[in-house]
Amino acid sequence: MKNIIIFGAPGSGKGTYSAEIASRYGMGHISTGDVLRAEIKEGTELGRIAQGYIDNGQLIPDELMIDILANKYDSMPAGQGVIFDGFPRTIAQAEALKKMLAERGHDLGMMIELIVPEDVLMFRLLRRAGLEGRADDNEETIRKRFAVYHAQTEPLSRWFAEEGIRNTFDWDICKTKEGMLEAIFKEIEKQNA
Ligand code: AMP
């Protein structure tokens, strides 16, 4: 399977769709947010550094994230393809990912962009706050995360388009999780045929 980069705003469903894709195709799944939250829970040095950024809705510095990602990638089973969920979030991370994969004889594969209106994102994130109790799912931090997304992450969409690997899936067109998944699976199968 080709590698897959899942891209979209906070609350766009990256984690949910990644899990569905990983189980359907037996792929590896790296969520950088989950990696950081696990470090925080274990009370590691990395977790201590990450917490300040996460609680503020800010991104962890690129150099640190790139190291974490490369270590995690090298720990995944080879040959099954990996889903990158929440990485890259900056152009520097994207360039570093491309280089890291090239050094291993691999490539970026395909990018899947989830396009979801901001009122739907806010509704989902506030609902998740009640269900999962994530400290960064409060309205003030969510607004900061949206601002960071627009300023630092959204410009990457164009970077992927220029790489020729962007595939967009629009909530307003698909309308349901099942509709989104069906369109995504179809595209993945087409590109791996
Ligand atoms: P997520 O679970 O993907 O929404 O990530 C939660 C938080 O973890 C983000 O708001 C960032 O503070 C941090 N984070 C996760 N992935 C990255 C990344 N690739 N670069 C920088 N910070 C990240």
mmCIF file of C-alpha atoms and ligand atoms in Angstrom:
data_model
loop_
_atom_site.group_PDB
_atom_site.id
_atom_site.type_symbol
_atom_site.label_atom_id
_atom_site.label_comp_id
_atom_site.label_asym_id
_atom_site.label_seq_id
_atom_site.Cartn_x
_atom_site.Cartn_y
_atom_site.Cartn_z
ATOM 1 C CA MET A 1 0.000 0.000 0.000
ATOM 2 C CA LYS A 2 1.080 3.576 -0.708
ATOM 3 C CA ASN A 3 1.724 5.790 2.308
ATOM 4 C CA ILE A 4 -1.172 8.125 3.138
ATOM 5 C CA ILE A 5 -1.061 11.594 4.664
ATOM 6 C CA ILE A 6 -4.373 12.602 6.240
ATOM 7 C CA PHE A 7 -4.716 16.370 6.233
ATOM 8 C CA GLY A 8 -7.365 18.706 7.623
ATOM 9 C CA ALA A 9 -8.335 21.141 10.370
ATOM 10 C CA PRO A 10 -8.787 20.128 14.028
ATOM 11 C CA GLY A 11 -12.054 18.166 14.198
ATOM 12 C CA SER A 12 -12.085 17.247 10.505
ATOM 13 C CA GLY A 13 -11.991 13.529 11.353
ATOM 14 C CA LYS A 14 -8.326 12.692 10.701
ATOM 15 C CA GLY A 15 -8.121 10.240 13.616
ATOM 16 C CA THR A 16 -11.455 8.581 12.865
ATOM 17 C CA TYR A 17 -10.809 8.050 9.155
ATOM 18 C CA SER A 18 -7.192 6.990 9.757
ATOM 19 C CA ALA A 19 -8.363 4.223 12.086
ATOM 20 C CA GLU A 20 -10.920 3.028 9.509
ATOM 21 C CA ILE A 21 -8.349 3.037 6.691
ATOM 22 C CA ALA A 22 -5.690 1.327 8.842
ATOM 23 C CA SER A 23 -8.013 -1.517 9.806
ATOM 24 C CA ARG A 24 -9.411 -1.995 6.296
ATOM 25 C CA TYR A 25 -6.027 -2.187 4.555
ATOM 26 C CA GLY A 26 -3.803 -3.417 7.413
ATOM 27 C CA MET A 27 -1.676 -0.281 7.303
ATOM 28 C CA GLY A 28 0.429 1.290 10.060
ATOM 29 C CA HIS A 29 -0.995 4.433 11.724
ATOM 30 C CA ILE A 30 1.063 7.226 13.264
ATOM 31 C CA SER A 31 -0.885 9.966 15.081
ATOM 32 C CA THR A 32 1.603 12.542 16.331
ATOM 33 C CA GLY A 33 -1.054 13.974 18.681
ATOM 34 C CA ASP A 34 -1.545 10.507 20.255
ATOM 35 C CA VAL A 35 2.241 10.037 20.547
ATOM 36 C CA LEU A 36 2.532 13.366 22.405
ATOM 37 C CA ARG A 37 -0.463 12.674 24.675
ATOM 38 C CA ALA A 38 1.057 9.270 25.597
ATOM 39 C CA GLU A 39 4.350 10.994 26.512
ATOM 40 C CA ILE A 40 2.456 13.496 28.691
ATOM 41 C CA LYS A 41 0.588 10.678 30.432
ATOM 42 C CA GLU A 42 3.856 8.841 31.150
ATOM 43 C CA GLY A 43 5.376 12.040 32.521
ATOM 44 C CA THR A 44 8.457 11.954 30.252
ATOM 45 C CA GLU A 45 10.735 14.914 29.509
ATOM 46 C CA LEU A 46 9.287 15.116 25.995
ATOM 47 C CA GLY A 47 5.767 15.077 27.461
ATOM 48 C CA ARG A 48 6.662 17.938 29.799
ATOM 49 C CA ILE A 49 7.917 20.040 26.879
ATOM 50 C CA ALA A 50 4.928 19.159 24.666
ATOM 51 C CA GLN A 51 2.292 19.946 27.276
ATOM 52 C CA GLY A 52 2.901 23.702 27.291
ATOM 53 C CA TYR A 53 2.480 23.931 23.543
ATOM 54 C CA ILE A 54 -0.580 21.669 23.377
ATOM 55 C CA ASP A 55 -2.404 23.461 26.217
ATOM 56 C CA ASN A 56 -1.836 26.733 24.343
ATOM 57 C CA GLY A 57 -3.018 25.389 20.992
ATOM 58 C CA GLN A 58 0.484 25.962 19.550
ATOM 59 C CA LEU A 59 2.593 23.608 17.447
ATOM 60 C CA ILE A 60 5.564 21.742 18.920
ATOM 61 C CA PRO A 61 8.828 22.997 17.289
ATOM 62 C CA ASP A 62 9.594 21.368 13.935
ATOM 63 C CA GLU A 63 13.016 19.872 14.818
ATOM 64 C CA LEU A 64 11.534 18.031 17.782
ATOM 65 C CA MET A 65 8.505 16.775 15.813
ATOM 66 C CA ILE A 66 10.642 15.588 12.902
ATOM 67 C CA ASP A 67 12.829 13.464 15.239
ATOM 68 C CA ILE A 68 9.776 11.979 16.941
ATOM 69 C CA LEU A 69 8.207 11.141 13.588
ATOM 70 C CA ALA A 70 11.329 9.496 12.117
ATOM 71 C CA ASN A 71 11.768 7.303 15.219
ATOM 72 C CA LYS A 72 8.140 6.270 15.122
ATOM 73 C CA TYR A 73 8.262 5.545 11.372
ATOM 74 C CA ASP A 74 11.295 3.287 11.811
ATOM 75 C CA SER A 75 9.429 1.316 14.485
ATOM 76 C CA MET A 76 6.518 0.469 12.142
ATOM 77 C CA PRO A 77 6.313 -2.924 10.384
ATOM 78 C CA ALA A 78 7.848 -2.600 6.895
ATOM 79 C CA GLY A 79 6.009 -2.953 3.616
ATOM 80 C CA GLN A 80 2.421 -2.281 4.679
ATOM 81 C CA GLY A 81 2.272 1.476 4.123
ATOM 82 C CA VAL A 82 1.817 4.027 6.881
ATOM 83 C CA ILE A 83 -0.919 6.589 7.525
ATOM 84 C CA PHE A 84 0.432 9.912 8.797
ATOM 85 C CA ASP A 85 -2.264 11.526 10.951
ATOM 86 C CA GLY A 86 -1.507 15.063 12.152
ATOM 87 C CA PHE A 87 1.906 15.245 10.454
ATOM 88 C CA PRO A 88 3.149 17.253 8.581
ATOM 89 C CA ARG A 89 1.632 20.492 9.895
ATOM 90 C CA THR A 90 4.206 22.944 8.447
ATOM 91 C CA ILE A 91 6.075 23.222 5.152
ATOM 92 C CA ALA A 92 9.335 22.462 7.005
ATOM 93 C CA GLN A 93 7.817 19.223 8.345
ATOM 94 C CA ALA A 94 6.581 18.282 4.873
ATOM 95 C CA GLU A 95 10.023 18.842 3.324
ATOM 96 C CA ALA A 96 11.630 16.849 6.158
ATOM 97 C CA LEU A 97 9.129 13.994 5.710
ATOM 98 C CA LYS A 98 9.796 13.819 1.990
ATOM 99 C CA LYS A 99 13.561 13.694 2.632
ATOM 100 C CA MET A 100 13.265 11.134 5.444
ATOM 101 C CA LEU A 101 11.170 8.838 3.218
ATOM 102 C CA ALA A 102 13.499 9.298 0.219
ATOM 103 C CA GLU A 103 16.488 8.309 2.398
ATOM 104 C CA ARG A 104 14.692 5.022 3.045
ATOM 105 C CA GLY A 105 13.756 4.502 -0.623
ATOM 106 C CA HIS A 106 10.088 5.346 0.076
ATOM 107 C CA ASP A 107 7.843 8.187 -1.031
ATOM 108 C CA LEU A 108 5.015 10.351 0.279
ATOM 109 C CA GLY A 109 2.331 8.278 -1.441
ATOM 110 C CA MET A 110 -1.012 10.094 -1.478
ATOM 111 C CA MET A 111 -2.468 12.968 0.519
ATOM 112 C CA ILE A 112 -6.106 12.982 1.596
ATOM 113 C CA GLU A 113 -7.506 16.386 2.544
ATOM 114 C CA LEU A 114 -10.717 16.546 4.593
ATOM 115 C CA ILE A 115 -12.663 19.753 3.914
ATOM 116 C CA VAL A 116 -15.211 20.519 6.643
ATOM 117 C CA PRO A 117 -16.988 23.842 7.417
ATOM 118 C CA GLU A 118 -15.792 25.596 10.578
ATOM 119 C CA ASP A 119 -19.170 25.485 12.375
ATOM 120 C CA VAL A 120 -19.209 21.680 11.985
ATOM 121 C CA LEU A 121 -15.613 21.492 13.278
ATOM 122 C CA MET A 122 -16.459 23.569 16.366
ATOM 123 C CA PHE A 123 -19.566 21.478 17.110
ATOM 124 C CA ARG A 124 -17.559 18.230 16.897
ATOM 125 C CA LEU A 125 -14.664 19.476 19.033
ATOM 126 C CA LEU A 126 -16.954 20.732 21.802
ATOM 127 C CA ARG A 127 -18.813 17.404 21.723
ATOM 128 C CA ARG A 128 -15.469 15.549 21.916
ATOM 129 C CA ALA A 129 -14.536 17.686 24.941
ATOM 130 C CA GLY A 130 -17.503 16.189 26.768
ATOM 131 C CA LEU A 131 -16.751 12.628 25.618
ATOM 132 C CA GLU A 132 -12.948 12.404 25.853
ATOM 133 C CA GLY A 133 -12.060 15.267 28.162
ATOM 134 C CA ARG A 134 -9.114 16.486 26.040
ATOM 135 C CA ALA A 135 -7.653 19.538 27.773
ATOM 136 C CA ASP A 136 -7.190 21.398 24.466
ATOM 137 C CA ASP A 137 -10.852 20.932 23.421
ATOM 138 C CA ASN A 138 -12.186 24.098 25.078
ATOM 139 C CA GLU A 139 -13.550 26.965 23.010
ATOM 140 C CA GLU A 140 -10.644 29.346 23.643
ATOM 141 C CA THR A 141 -7.948 26.797 22.739
ATOM 142 C CA ILE A 142 -9.968 25.523 19.769
ATOM 143 C CA ARG A 143 -10.041 29.085 18.342
ATOM 144 C CA LYS A 144 -6.251 29.283 18.745
ATOM 145 C CA ARG A 145 -5.842 25.900 17.027
ATOM 146 C CA PHE A 146 -7.989 27.100 14.104
ATOM 147 C CA ALA A 147 -5.823 30.243 13.809
ATOM 148 C CA VAL A 148 -2.621 28.152 13.884
ATOM 149 C CA TYR A 149 -4.137 25.825 11.292
ATOM 150 C CA HIS A 150 -4.966 28.696 8.912
ATOM 151 C CA ALA A 151 -1.592 30.400 9.356
ATOM 152 C CA GLN A 152 0.846 27.477 9.446
ATOM 153 C CA THR A 153 -0.821 24.309 8.161
ATOM 154 C CA GLU A 154 -3.365 25.267 5.489
ATOM 155 C CA PRO A 155 -0.664 26.651 3.106
ATOM 156 C CA LEU A 156 0.645 23.078 2.931
ATOM 157 C CA SER A 157 -2.414 22.090 0.926
ATOM 158 C CA ARG A 158 -0.876 23.884 -2.038
ATOM 159 C CA TRP A 159 2.505 22.235 -1.391
ATOM 160 C CA PHE A 160 0.819 18.830 -1.747
ATOM 161 C CA ALA A 161 -1.001 19.980 -4.889
ATOM 162 C CA GLU A 162 2.356 20.945 -6.380
ATOM 163 C CA GLU A 163 3.695 17.504 -5.464
ATOM 164 C CA GLY A 164 0.755 16.178 -7.494
ATOM 165 C CA ILE A 165 -0.606 14.024 -4.657
ATOM 166 C CA ARG A 166 -3.503 16.026 -3.172
ATOM 167 C CA ASN A 167 -6.978 14.422 -3.116
ATOM 168 C CA THR A 168 -9.793 16.432 -1.518
ATOM 169 C CA PHE A 169 -12.963 15.115 0.142
ATOM 170 C CA ASP A 170 -15.650 17.637 0.970
ATOM 171 C CA TRP A 171 -18.097 17.149 3.842
ATOM 172 C CA ASP A 172 -20.657 19.372 2.099
ATOM 173 C CA ILE A 173 -20.643 16.984 -0.864
ATOM 174 C CA CYS A 174 -20.341 13.626 0.949
ATOM 175 C CA LYS A 175 -22.623 14.730 3.832
ATOM 176 C CA THR A 176 -22.025 11.705 6.124
ATOM 177 C CA LYS A 177 -19.106 9.788 7.613
ATOM 178 C CA GLU A 178 -20.125 6.772 5.502
ATOM 179 C CA GLY A 179 -20.219 8.928 2.362
ATOM 180 C CA MET A 180 -16.760 10.331 3.100
ATOM 181 C CA LEU A 181 -15.355 6.857 3.794
ATOM 182 C CA GLU A 182 -16.819 5.405 0.623
ATOM 183 C CA ALA A 183 -15.229 8.159 -1.496
ATOM 184 C CA ILE A 184 -11.892 7.808 0.323
ATOM 185 C CA PHE A 185 -11.768 3.994 -0.010
ATOM 186 C CA LYS A 186 -12.589 4.277 -3.712
ATOM 187 C CA GLU A 187 -9.707 6.693 -4.295
ATOM 188 C CA ILE A 188 -7.228 4.612 -2.245
ATOM 189 C CA GLU A 189 -8.147 1.492 -4.216
ATOM 190 C CA LYS A 190 -7.857 3.340 -7.516
ATOM 191 C CA GLN A 191 -4.373 4.588 -6.624
ATOM 192 C CA ASN A 192 -3.169 1.195 -5.418
ATOM 193 C CA ALA A 193 -4.621 -0.797 -8.347
HETATM 194 P P1 AMP B 1 -3.932 16.505 17.286
HETATM 195 O O1 AMP B 1 -4.270 15.364 18.186
HETATM 196 O O2 AMP B 1 -3.403 16.047 15.957
HETATM 197 O O3 AMP B 1 -5.053 17.492 17.165
HETATM 198 O O4 AMP B 1 -2.706 17.290 17.980
HETATM 199 C C1 AMP B 1 -2.875 17.909 19.250
HETATM 200 C C2 AMP B 1 -1.746 18.896 19.499
HETATM 201 O O5 AMP B 1 -0.487 18.203 19.457
HETATM 202 C C3 AMP B 1 -1.610 20.001 18.467
HETATM 203 O O6 AMP B 1 -2.492 21.094 18.736
HETATM 204 C C4 AMP B 1 -0.145 20.380 18.632
HETATM 205 O O7 AMP B 1 0.065 21.147 19.799
HETATM 206 C C5 AMP B 1 0.517 19.030 18.859
HETATM 207 N N1 AMP B 1 0.934 18.398 17.573
HETATM 208 C C6 AMP B 1 0.454 17.246 17.031
HETATM 209 N N2 AMP B 1 1.051 16.985 15.854
HETATM 210 C C7 AMP B 1 1.923 17.996 15.638
HETATM 211 C C8 AMP B 1 2.828 18.331 14.592
HETATM 212 N N3 AMP B 1 2.944 17.560 13.490
HETATM 213 N N4 AMP B 1 3.569 19.463 14.722
HETATM 214 C C9 AMP B 1 3.466 20.251 15.798
HETATM 215 N N5 AMP B 1 2.624 20.024 16.819
HETATM 216 C C10 AMP B 1 1.859 18.901 16.756
#
